[in-house]
Amino acid sequence: MQRTVAVLGGGVSGLATCYYLARSPQAPKVILLESSSRLGGWIHSTRTEDGAVFEHGPRGIRPAGAVGKNTLLMVSELGLDADVLPVPGDHPAAKNRFLYVRGALHKLPSSISGVVRTVPPFTRPLVWSGLKELLSPRGSETDETIHAFVRRRFGQELADIVIDSLCRGVFAGDCRTLSMRSCFPALFQAERSHRSVILGMALGGGKGPPVDSPLIRRARDERWSQWSLRGGMQTLPEALEGFVKQRGVEIHCGAPVKQLERAASGSWKIALEDGVVEADHIISALPAQALAESLPGWAEPLAQELLAIRAVSVGVVNLQYRDVHLPVTGFGHLVPSFEDSSLLGIVYDSVAFPGQDGSSGPCMRLTVMLGGAWFTSGLGDPDTVPHAVLLSRAKAAVKEHLGVSAEPSLSIVKVQKACIPQYTLGHWKHIESAAAYLERQKLPLSLVGASYEGVSVNDCISSAHTATAKLLGHVS
Ligand code: FAD
């Protein structure tokens, strides 16, 4: 009899899981259960009537590495090549990234001359940080915060300014609590295997399964730093939805998973608000907290590990301006926590993706990112903070950092609650304990998604790929 696999959660991880299951020659019956009325999870684009795109979640995907290639392969298989908007290596959005430090914008060095000279906001040439790293002894801790790791290897200034800002841009998180081992596993391992991160990356990095396609070759030849899709990132979940529907995946939106239980036969009984779905195997693409809340009482040890994985909220403010010019051109700028803790940074969307500006003449689209690990302390309760407060913080930042005091022609405010999981110190232990529990109990349950081993869209898709390959390789 055909096996049934239930996929919980219709974000990109759940959709990618359905995609890999559905295109397999041994495809099981697949049922996707999503609590909200739409698919895509944090991938969410607003398209205005004139074709302008405003992203409320991810806006750019990196093509680099095995996980980047894996996503590009999927994009081609979905027939989206013509929709890809790349940012080639020689584009200002690829070369110019800024920090807002002590009241001024500073371009991060992108050439040798910028590294050997003292450039503000740094007090000495960055080449010294590189030399310090090359000469530092290997660390011995099983895990370390990102800040401690970088301070030990590259020095205090790089940790306080660059890494602090980077972690706010990528994880909306605090590098003084985030784990080096879990957030940047390749760099952590490079130190372990080669004593130096720089040596390790130069000698041992970049290996992955040999995947190739015309789109992957184009991305490599044109040195893309990232890419989006013409109709916004939401085009990806829409294409995935179309593909899996065609392959017979049963999709239920507005179907929150309430409770999981196992029948005497060993199959799962998934209680929804208005019924029960039975499945032989569950692939959970839910946030870890949501899965923990639906587990049966006897799975308490697993629930405890999952509950330890917390996520932070981000205020995303999209702004559109007519007839304004930015003082700089580039991808955007980040703000270190000592400058303004609840203002994470501003993305200059129109610079990277002018193809999403719409047809009503030139405009400037910006996104101001607020809150993250500092949401409650700086902005209040994400459940109750008035959108007007976030809008006014965003407009004030655009005025102060970029000198734009005009009123935006359009603004959209979203509070994305608990949207980015935080891999804090010791995260790896929760992952290992959860995996050991599943193995010991021989539970037909796989975990995929942003809560575990990478928050980027690429990581999410890759986790779906790995879990489905494992499942289809052997029947649990
Ligand atoms: P989710 O998107 O959270 O999907 C989980 C799904 O489960 C949701 O649809 C939810 O409704 C559903 N669900 C929850 N509870 C239940 C339940 N009980 N029953 C049924 N369904 C349930 N990544 C990049 O690569 N590049 C970027 O530029 C980038 N920028 C980002 C900007 C922001 C503001 C955010 C929030 C994230 C960004 N990311 C970026 C990260 C990336 O977008 C996310 O990590 C990724 O989309 C998460 O996908 P997911 O499917 O694992 O989880």
Coordinates of C-alpha atoms and ligand atoms in Angstrom, one line a residue:
M1 CA 0.0 0.0 0.0
Q2 CA 1.2 3.5 -0.8
R3 CA 2.7 5.2 2.3
T4 CA 1.4 8.6 3.4
V5 CA 3.7 11.3 4.5
A6 CA 2.3 14.4 6.2
V7 CA 4.3 17.6 5.9
L8 CA 3.6 20.1 8.6
G9 CA 4.0 23.8 7.8
G10 CA 3.7 25.4 4.3
G11 CA 6.7 27.8 4.5
V12 CA 9.5 27.3 2.0
S13 CA 10.8 24.3 4.0
G14 CA 7.5 22.5 3.9
L15 CA 6.9 23.3 0.2
A16 CA 10.4 22.2 -0.7
T17 CA 9.9 19.0 1.2
C18 CA 6.7 18.4 -0.8
Y19 CA 8.6 19.2 -4.0
Y20 CA 11.3 16.6 -3.3
L21 CA 8.8 14.0 -2.2
A22 CA 6.5 14.6 -5.2
R23 CA 9.2 14.4 -7.9
S24 CA 10.7 11.2 -6.6
P25 CA 10.1 8.0 -8.6
Q26 CA 8.9 6.4 -5.3
A27 CA 6.6 9.3 -4.4
P28 CA 4.5 8.5 -1.4
K29 CA 1.0 10.1 -0.9
V30 CA 1.8 13.6 0.4
I31 CA -0.5 15.8 2.6
L32 CA 0.6 19.4 3.4
L33 CA -0.9 21.0 6.5
E34 CA -0.6 24.8 6.9
S35 CA -2.3 26.8 9.6
S36 CA -2.6 30.1 7.8
S37 CA -4.6 30.9 4.7
R38 CA -1.5 31.3 2.5
L39 CA 1.7 29.3 1.7
G40 CA 5.2 30.7 1.8
G41 CA 5.6 31.4 5.5
W42 CA 8.1 34.3 6.0
I43 CA 8.5 34.6 2.2
H44 CA 5.9 37.2 1.5
S45 CA 5.9 39.9 -1.2
T46 CA 3.4 42.7 -1.8
R47 CA 3.0 43.6 -5.5
T48 CA 1.4 46.9 -6.2
E49 CA -0.8 47.5 -9.3
D50 CA 2.1 49.1 -11.2
G51 CA 4.3 46.1 -10.5
A52 CA 6.5 47.4 -7.7
V53 CA 7.5 44.7 -5.2
F54 CA 7.9 45.1 -1.4
E55 CA 9.4 42.2 0.5
H56 CA 8.2 41.6 4.1
G57 CA 10.7 38.7 4.5
P58 CA 13.7 37.5 2.5
R59 CA 14.7 39.7 -0.4
G60 CA 17.9 38.2 -1.8
I61 CA 19.3 34.7 -2.0
R62 CA 23.0 33.9 -2.3
P63 CA 24.0 31.6 -5.1
A64 CA 27.3 30.5 -3.4
G65 CA 28.2 27.1 -2.1
A66 CA 26.5 23.7 -2.4
V67 CA 23.2 25.0 -0.8
G68 CA 23.1 28.0 -3.2
K69 CA 23.6 25.8 -6.2
N70 CA 20.9 23.4 -4.9
T71 CA 18.4 26.2 -4.9
L72 CA 19.3 27.4 -8.3
L73 CA 18.8 23.9 -9.6
M74 CA 15.3 23.9 -8.1
V75 CA 14.6 27.3 -9.7
S76 CA 15.5 26.0 -13.1
E77 CA 13.5 22.8 -12.6
L78 CA 10.5 25.0 -11.7
G79 CA 10.9 26.9 -15.0
L80 CA 11.8 30.2 -13.3
D81 CA 15.1 31.0 -15.1
A82 CA 13.6 33.9 -17.0
D83 CA 12.3 35.5 -13.8
V84 CA 15.7 35.6 -12.0
L85 CA 17.0 39.0 -11.2
P86 CA 20.7 38.6 -10.5
V87 CA 23.1 41.0 -8.8
P88 CA 26.4 40.5 -10.7
G89 CA 29.7 40.8 -9.0
D90 CA 30.5 44.2 -10.6
H91 CA 27.2 45.8 -9.5
P92 CA 27.3 48.5 -6.8
A93 CA 24.9 46.4 -4.7
A94 CA 27.5 43.6 -4.8
K95 CA 30.5 45.8 -4.1
N96 CA 29.2 48.4 -1.7
R97 CA 28.0 47.6 1.8
F98 CA 28.0 50.3 4.5
L99 CA 28.0 50.6 8.3
Y100 CA 26.4 53.5 10.1
V101 CA 28.8 54.2 12.9
R102 CA 29.1 57.3 15.1
G103 CA 26.6 59.2 13.0
A104 CA 28.1 58.6 9.6
L105 CA 28.0 56.0 6.8
H106 CA 31.2 54.1 6.1
K107 CA 31.8 51.8 3.2
L108 CA 33.2 48.4 4.1
P109 CA 36.5 47.8 2.3
S110 CA 36.1 45.7 -0.8
S111 CA 39.6 45.9 -2.2
I112 CA 43.2 45.3 -1.1
S113 CA 43.9 49.1 -0.8
G114 CA 41.0 49.4 1.6
V115 CA 42.4 46.7 3.8
V116 CA 46.0 47.9 4.1
R117 CA 45.0 51.5 4.9
T118 CA 43.3 52.8 8.0
V119 CA 39.7 53.5 6.9
P120 CA 37.1 54.8 9.3
P121 CA 35.3 53.6 11.4
F122 CA 38.4 51.4 12.2
T123 CA 41.4 52.7 14.1
R124 CA 44.0 50.6 12.2
P125 CA 44.2 48.8 8.9
L126 CA 42.1 45.6 8.7
V127 CA 45.1 43.7 7.5
W128 CA 46.3 43.6 11.1
S129 CA 43.1 41.6 12.1
G130 CA 44.0 39.1 9.3
L131 CA 47.5 38.7 10.5
K132 CA 46.3 38.3 14.1
E133 CA 44.0 35.5 12.9
L134 CA 46.7 33.7 10.9
L135 CA 49.0 33.7 14.0
S136 CA 46.4 32.9 16.7
P137 CA 46.4 29.4 18.2
R138 CA 43.5 27.0 17.6
G139 CA 40.6 27.3 20.1
S140 CA 39.6 24.4 22.3
E141 CA 36.0 25.2 23.4
T142 CA 33.2 23.0 22.2
D143 CA 31.3 26.1 21.3
E144 CA 31.8 29.9 21.7
T145 CA 29.7 33.0 21.1
I146 CA 30.4 34.6 17.7
H147 CA 31.7 37.7 19.5
A148 CA 34.1 35.8 21.7
F149 CA 35.4 33.7 18.7
V150 CA 35.9 36.7 16.5
R151 CA 37.5 38.8 19.3
R152 CA 39.9 36.0 20.1
R153 CA 40.9 35.5 16.5
F154 CA 40.5 38.9 14.8
G155 CA 40.5 41.4 17.6
Q156 CA 38.0 43.5 19.5
E157 CA 37.3 46.2 16.9
L158 CA 36.2 43.7 14.2
A159 CA 34.0 41.9 16.7
D160 CA 32.4 45.0 18.1
I161 CA 31.8 46.8 14.8
V162 CA 31.7 44.4 11.8
I163 CA 30.5 41.1 13.4
D164 CA 28.0 42.7 15.7
S165 CA 26.4 44.4 12.7
L166 CA 26.6 41.3 10.5
C167 CA 24.8 39.2 13.0
R168 CA 22.1 41.8 13.3
G169 CA 21.7 41.8 9.5
V170 CA 21.6 38.0 9.1
F171 CA 20.0 36.8 12.3
A172 CA 18.5 40.0 13.8
G173 CA 20.5 38.7 16.7
D174 CA 23.1 39.4 19.3
C175 CA 26.6 38.1 18.5
R176 CA 27.3 38.0 22.3
T177 CA 24.7 35.2 22.7
L178 CA 24.7 33.5 19.3
S179 CA 26.8 30.4 18.7
M180 CA 29.7 30.3 16.4
R181 CA 29.5 26.6 16.0
S182 CA 25.8 26.7 14.9
C183 CA 25.6 30.0 13.0
F184 CA 28.8 29.7 11.0
P185 CA 29.7 26.0 11.1
A186 CA 32.1 26.2 8.1
L187 CA 34.2 28.9 9.8
F188 CA 34.1 27.1 13.2
Q189 CA 35.2 23.8 11.5
A190 CA 37.9 25.7 9.5
E191 CA 39.6 26.7 12.7
R192 CA 39.3 23.2 14.1
S193 CA 40.8 21.5 11.0
H194 CA 43.4 24.1 9.9
R195 CA 44.0 26.1 13.1
S196 CA 43.1 29.3 11.2
V197 CA 39.8 30.3 9.7
I198 CA 41.6 32.1 6.8
L199 CA 43.8 29.1 6.0
G200 CA 40.9 26.7 6.4
M201 CA 38.7 28.6 4.0
A202 CA 41.5 29.1 1.5
L203 CA 42.5 25.4 1.6
G204 CA 39.5 23.4 2.5
G205 CA 36.3 25.3 1.8
G206 CA 33.8 25.2 -1.0
K207 CA 33.4 21.4 -1.5
G208 CA 30.0 20.1 -2.2
P209 CA 28.2 17.6 -4.4
P210 CA 28.9 18.2 -8.1
V211 CA 25.7 20.0 -9.2
D212 CA 25.7 21.9 -12.4
S213 CA 23.2 23.7 -14.7
P214 CA 23.2 26.6 -17.2
L215 CA 21.9 28.9 -14.4
I216 CA 24.6 27.8 -11.9
R217 CA 27.3 28.4 -14.6
R218 CA 25.8 31.8 -15.3
A219 CA 25.8 32.7 -11.6
R220 CA 29.4 31.6 -11.3
D221 CA 30.6 33.3 -14.5
E222 CA 28.9 36.6 -13.7
R223 CA 29.9 36.3 -10.0
W224 CA 26.4 36.9 -8.7
S225 CA 26.4 38.1 -5.1
Q226 CA 22.7 37.3 -4.8
W227 CA 19.5 37.0 -6.8
S228 CA 15.7 37.6 -6.5
L229 CA 12.7 37.0 -8.8
R230 CA 10.9 39.5 -10.9
G231 CA 7.6 39.2 -9.1
G232 CA 9.4 39.1 -5.7
M233 CA 10.6 36.1 -3.6
Q234 CA 7.0 34.9 -3.3
T235 CA 7.2 33.7 -6.9
L236 CA 9.2 30.8 -5.5
P237 CA 6.6 29.4 -3.1
E238 CA 3.9 30.0 -5.8
A239 CA 5.9 28.0 -8.3
L240 CA 6.5 25.2 -5.7
E241 CA 2.8 25.2 -4.9
G242 CA 1.9 24.9 -8.6
F243 CA 4.4 22.0 -9.1
V244 CA 3.3 20.0 -6.1
K245 CA -0.4 20.4 -6.8
Q246 CA 0.2 19.1 -10.3
R247 CA 1.9 16.0 -8.8
G248 CA -1.0 15.3 -6.6
V249 CA 0.1 16.7 -3.2
E250 CA -3.0 17.3 -1.1
I251 CA -2.7 20.9 0.3
H252 CA -4.8 22.0 3.3
C253 CA -4.5 25.7 4.2
G254 CA -6.3 27.0 7.3
A255 CA -5.4 23.7 8.9
P256 CA -3.4 24.3 12.2
V257 CA -1.9 21.2 13.6
K258 CA -3.2 20.9 17.2
Q259 CA -2.0 17.6 18.5
L260 CA 0.1 14.6 17.4
E261 CA -0.5 11.1 18.7
R262 CA 0.5 7.7 17.6
A263 CA -2.0 4.9 17.0
A264 CA -1.4 1.3 18.2
S265 CA -0.4 0.5 14.6
G266 CA 2.5 2.9 14.8
S267 CA 1.0 5.5 12.3
W268 CA 0.5 9.1 13.3
K269 CA -2.8 10.7 14.1
I270 CA -2.7 14.4 13.5
A271 CA -5.5 16.3 15.2
L272 CA -6.7 19.4 13.4
E273 CA -9.4 21.8 14.5
D274 CA -12.0 19.9 12.5
G275 CA -10.7 16.4 12.0
V276 CA -7.9 13.9 12.1
V277 CA -5.3 13.1 9.4
E278 CA -3.4 9.8 9.5
A279 CA 0.1 9.4 8.2
D280 CA 2.9 6.8 8.3
H281 CA 5.6 9.5 8.5
I282 CA 5.7 13.2 9.5
I283 CA 8.1 15.7 8.2
S284 CA 7.8 18.7 10.4
A285 CA 8.6 22.1 8.8
L286 CA 7.1 23.9 11.7
P287 CA 9.0 26.3 13.9
A288 CA 10.5 24.2 16.7
Q289 CA 8.2 25.9 19.3
A290 CA 5.0 25.1 17.3
L291 CA 6.1 21.4 16.9
A292 CA 6.9 21.2 20.7
E293 CA 3.4 22.4 21.5
S294 CA 1.7 19.7 19.4
L295 CA 3.8 16.7 20.6
P296 CA 2.2 14.1 22.9
G297 CA 3.0 14.1 26.6
W298 CA 5.3 11.0 26.3
A299 CA 7.6 13.0 23.9
E300 CA 8.4 15.5 26.6
P301 CA 12.2 15.0 26.3
L302 CA 12.0 16.0 22.7
A303 CA 9.6 18.9 23.4
Q304 CA 12.1 20.3 26.0
E305 CA 14.9 20.4 23.4
L306 CA 12.7 22.1 20.9
L307 CA 11.4 24.7 23.4
A308 CA 14.9 25.8 24.0
I309 CA 15.1 27.1 20.4
R310 CA 13.6 30.6 20.6
A311 CA 13.0 33.1 17.8
V312 CA 13.1 36.9 17.8
S313 CA 10.7 39.3 16.2
V314 CA 11.5 41.9 13.5
G315 CA 9.7 45.1 12.5
V316 CA 9.9 45.3 8.7
V317 CA 9.1 48.8 7.3
N318 CA 8.9 49.1 3.5
L319 CA 9.1 52.7 2.2
Q320 CA 8.8 54.0 -1.3
Y321 CA 10.0 57.5 -2.3
R322 CA 9.6 59.5 -5.5
D323 CA 12.3 61.8 -6.7
V324 CA 14.9 61.2 -4.0
H325 CA 18.5 60.3 -4.3
L326 CA 20.6 58.4 -1.8
P327 CA 23.9 59.9 -0.7
V328 CA 25.5 56.5 -1.4
T329 CA 24.8 53.5 -3.7
G330 CA 25.0 49.9 -2.6
F331 CA 23.2 47.0 -1.0
G332 CA 22.4 48.9 2.2
H333 CA 23.8 49.6 5.6
L334 CA 23.9 47.9 8.9
V335 CA 24.0 49.6 12.3
P336 CA 26.1 48.1 15.2
S337 CA 24.2 47.6 18.5
F338 CA 26.2 50.3 20.3
E339 CA 25.0 52.9 17.8
D340 CA 21.3 52.2 18.1
S341 CA 20.3 48.7 19.4
S342 CA 16.8 48.5 18.0
L343 CA 17.6 49.8 14.5
L344 CA 19.2 46.9 12.7
G345 CA 19.8 48.4 9.3
I346 CA 18.3 49.7 6.0
V347 CA 18.3 47.8 2.7
Y348 CA 18.3 49.9 -0.5
D349 CA 16.1 47.5 -2.4
S350 CA 15.9 49.7 -5.6
V351 CA 19.7 49.6 -6.0
A352 CA 20.0 45.8 -6.0
F353 CA 16.7 45.1 -7.8
P354 CA 15.6 48.1 -9.9
G355 CA 13.5 45.5 -11.9
Q356 CA 11.1 45.5 -9.0
D357 CA 10.5 49.3 -9.0
G358 CA 7.3 49.1 -11.0
S359 CA 6.2 51.0 -14.1
S360 CA 5.2 54.4 -12.5
G361 CA 8.5 56.1 -13.1
P362 CA 11.7 56.2 -11.0
C363 CA 11.3 55.5 -7.3
M364 CA 13.5 54.5 -4.4
R365 CA 12.4 51.5 -2.3
L366 CA 14.0 51.0 1.1
T367 CA 13.4 48.5 3.9
V368 CA 14.1 49.5 7.5
M369 CA 14.7 46.5 9.8
L370 CA 13.9 47.0 13.5
G371 CA 14.0 45.1 16.7
G372 CA 15.3 41.6 16.5
A373 CA 17.0 40.6 19.8
W374 CA 16.4 44.2 21.0
F375 CA 12.7 44.3 20.1
T376 CA 11.2 44.4 23.6
S377 CA 13.8 46.5 25.2
G378 CA 13.8 49.1 22.4
L379 CA 10.3 49.1 20.9
G380 CA 8.0 47.3 23.4
D381 CA 5.8 44.2 23.1
P382 CA 5.7 42.9 19.5
D383 CA 2.0 41.9 20.1
T384 CA 1.0 45.4 20.9
V385 CA 3.5 47.9 19.5
P386 CA 1.6 50.4 17.4
H387 CA 2.6 50.3 13.7
A388 CA 2.8 54.1 13.8
V389 CA 5.7 53.9 16.3
L390 CA 7.6 51.6 13.9
L391 CA 6.9 53.8 10.9
S392 CA 8.0 56.9 12.7
R393 CA 11.3 55.2 13.9
A394 CA 11.9 54.0 10.3
K395 CA 11.3 57.5 8.8
A396 CA 13.5 59.1 11.4
A397 CA 16.3 56.7 10.6
V398 CA 16.0 57.3 6.9
K399 CA 16.2 61.0 7.5
E400 CA 19.2 60.8 10.0
H401 CA 21.2 58.2 8.1
L402 CA 20.5 59.0 4.5
G403 CA 19.4 62.7 4.7
V404 CA 16.0 61.9 3.1
S405 CA 13.3 64.0 4.8
A406 CA 10.6 63.7 2.1
E407 CA 7.4 61.8 3.0
P408 CA 7.3 58.3 1.5
S409 CA 4.8 57.8 -1.3
L410 CA 4.0 54.4 0.1
S411 CA 4.7 52.7 3.4
I412 CA 3.9 49.2 4.7
V413 CA 4.6 48.1 8.3
K414 CA 4.8 44.5 9.4
V415 CA 5.7 43.0 12.8
Q416 CA 7.1 39.6 12.0
K417 CA 6.7 37.8 15.3
A418 CA 9.2 35.2 16.3
C419 CA 10.4 35.0 12.8
I420 CA 14.2 34.3 13.1
P421 CA 15.3 31.4 15.3
Q422 CA 18.3 32.2 17.4
Y423 CA 21.0 29.6 17.5
T424 CA 22.4 30.6 20.9
L425 CA 25.5 29.0 22.7
G426 CA 25.0 25.3 23.0
H427 CA 22.3 25.1 20.2
W428 CA 24.2 22.1 18.8
K429 CA 23.4 20.1 22.0
H430 CA 19.6 20.6 21.5
I431 CA 20.0 19.4 17.8
E432 CA 22.0 16.4 18.8
S433 CA 19.7 15.4 21.7
A434 CA 16.6 15.8 19.5
A435 CA 18.2 13.6 16.8
A436 CA 19.3 11.0 19.4
Y437 CA 15.7 10.9 20.8
L438 CA 14.2 10.4 17.4
E439 CA 16.7 7.6 16.7
R440 CA 16.3 5.9 20.1
Q441 CA 12.5 6.0 19.9
K442 CA 12.5 5.0 16.2
L443 CA 9.9 7.8 15.7
P444 CA 8.8 8.3 12.1
L445 CA 9.3 12.0 12.4
S446 CA 11.9 14.2 10.5
L447 CA 12.7 17.8 11.4
V448 CA 13.4 20.4 8.7
G449 CA 13.3 24.2 8.5
A450 CA 14.9 27.3 9.9
S451 CA 14.9 26.2 13.5
Y452 CA 17.7 23.7 13.2
E453 CA 20.7 24.0 10.9
G454 CA 20.6 27.3 9.0
V455 CA 18.0 30.1 8.7
S456 CA 18.6 31.2 5.1
V457 CA 16.2 30.2 2.3
N458 CA 19.0 28.0 0.9
D459 CA 19.5 26.2 4.2
C460 CA 15.8 25.6 4.5
I461 CA 15.6 24.1 1.0
S462 CA 18.7 22.0 1.6
S463 CA 17.3 20.7 4.9
A464 CA 14.2 19.5 3.0
H465 CA 16.4 17.9 0.3
T466 CA 18.4 16.0 2.9
A467 CA 15.4 14.8 5.0
T468 CA 13.5 13.6 2.0
A469 CA 16.6 11.8 0.6
K470 CA 17.0 10.0 3.9
L471 CA 13.3 9.1 4.1
L472 CA 13.0 7.8 0.6
G473 CA 16.3 5.9 1.0
H474 CA 14.9 3.7 3.8
V475 CA 11.3 3.2 5.1
S476 CA 11.1 4.0 8.8
Ligands
FAD1 P1 8.4 29.5 8.1 O1 8.4 30.4 7.0 O2 8.2 30.0 9.5 O3 7.2 28.4 7.8 C1 6.6 27.7 8.8 C2 5.1 27.5 8.4 O4 4.5 26.7 9.4 C3 4.4 28.9 8.4 O5 3.7 29.0 7.1 C4 3.4 28.8 9.5 O6 2.2 29.5 9.2 C5 3.2 27.3 9.6 N1 2.7 26.9 11.0 C6 3.1 27.3 12.2 N2 2.4 26.7 13.2 C7 1.6 25.7 12.6 C8 0.8 24.7 13.0 N3 0.5 24.5 14.3 N4 0.1 24.0 12.1 C9 0.3 24.1 10.8 N5 1.2 25.1 10.3 C10 1.8 25.9 11.2 N6 16.7 34.3 4.2 C11 17.5 34.5 3.1 O7 18.1 33.5 2.6 N7 17.7 35.8 2.6 C12 17.1 36.9 3.1 O8 17.3 38.0 2.6 C13 16.3 36.7 4.3 N8 15.8 37.8 4.9 C14 14.8 37.6 5.9 C15 14.1 38.7 6.4 C16 13.1 38.5 7.3 C17 12.4 39.7 7.8 C18 12.9 37.2 7.8 C19 11.8 37.0 8.8 C20 13.6 36.1 7.4 C21 14.6 36.3 6.4 N9 15.3 35.2 5.9 C22 16.2 35.4 4.8 C23 15.2 33.9 6.5 C24 14.2 33.0 5.7 O9 13.3 33.7 5.0 C25 13.4 32.1 6.7 O10 14.3 31.4 7.6 C26 12.7 31.0 6.0 O11 11.8 31.6 5.0 C27 11.9 30.1 6.9 O12 11.2 29.1 6.2 P2 10.5 27.9 7.0 O13 9.6 27.2 6.0 O14 11.6 27.1 7.7 O15 9.7 28.5 8.2

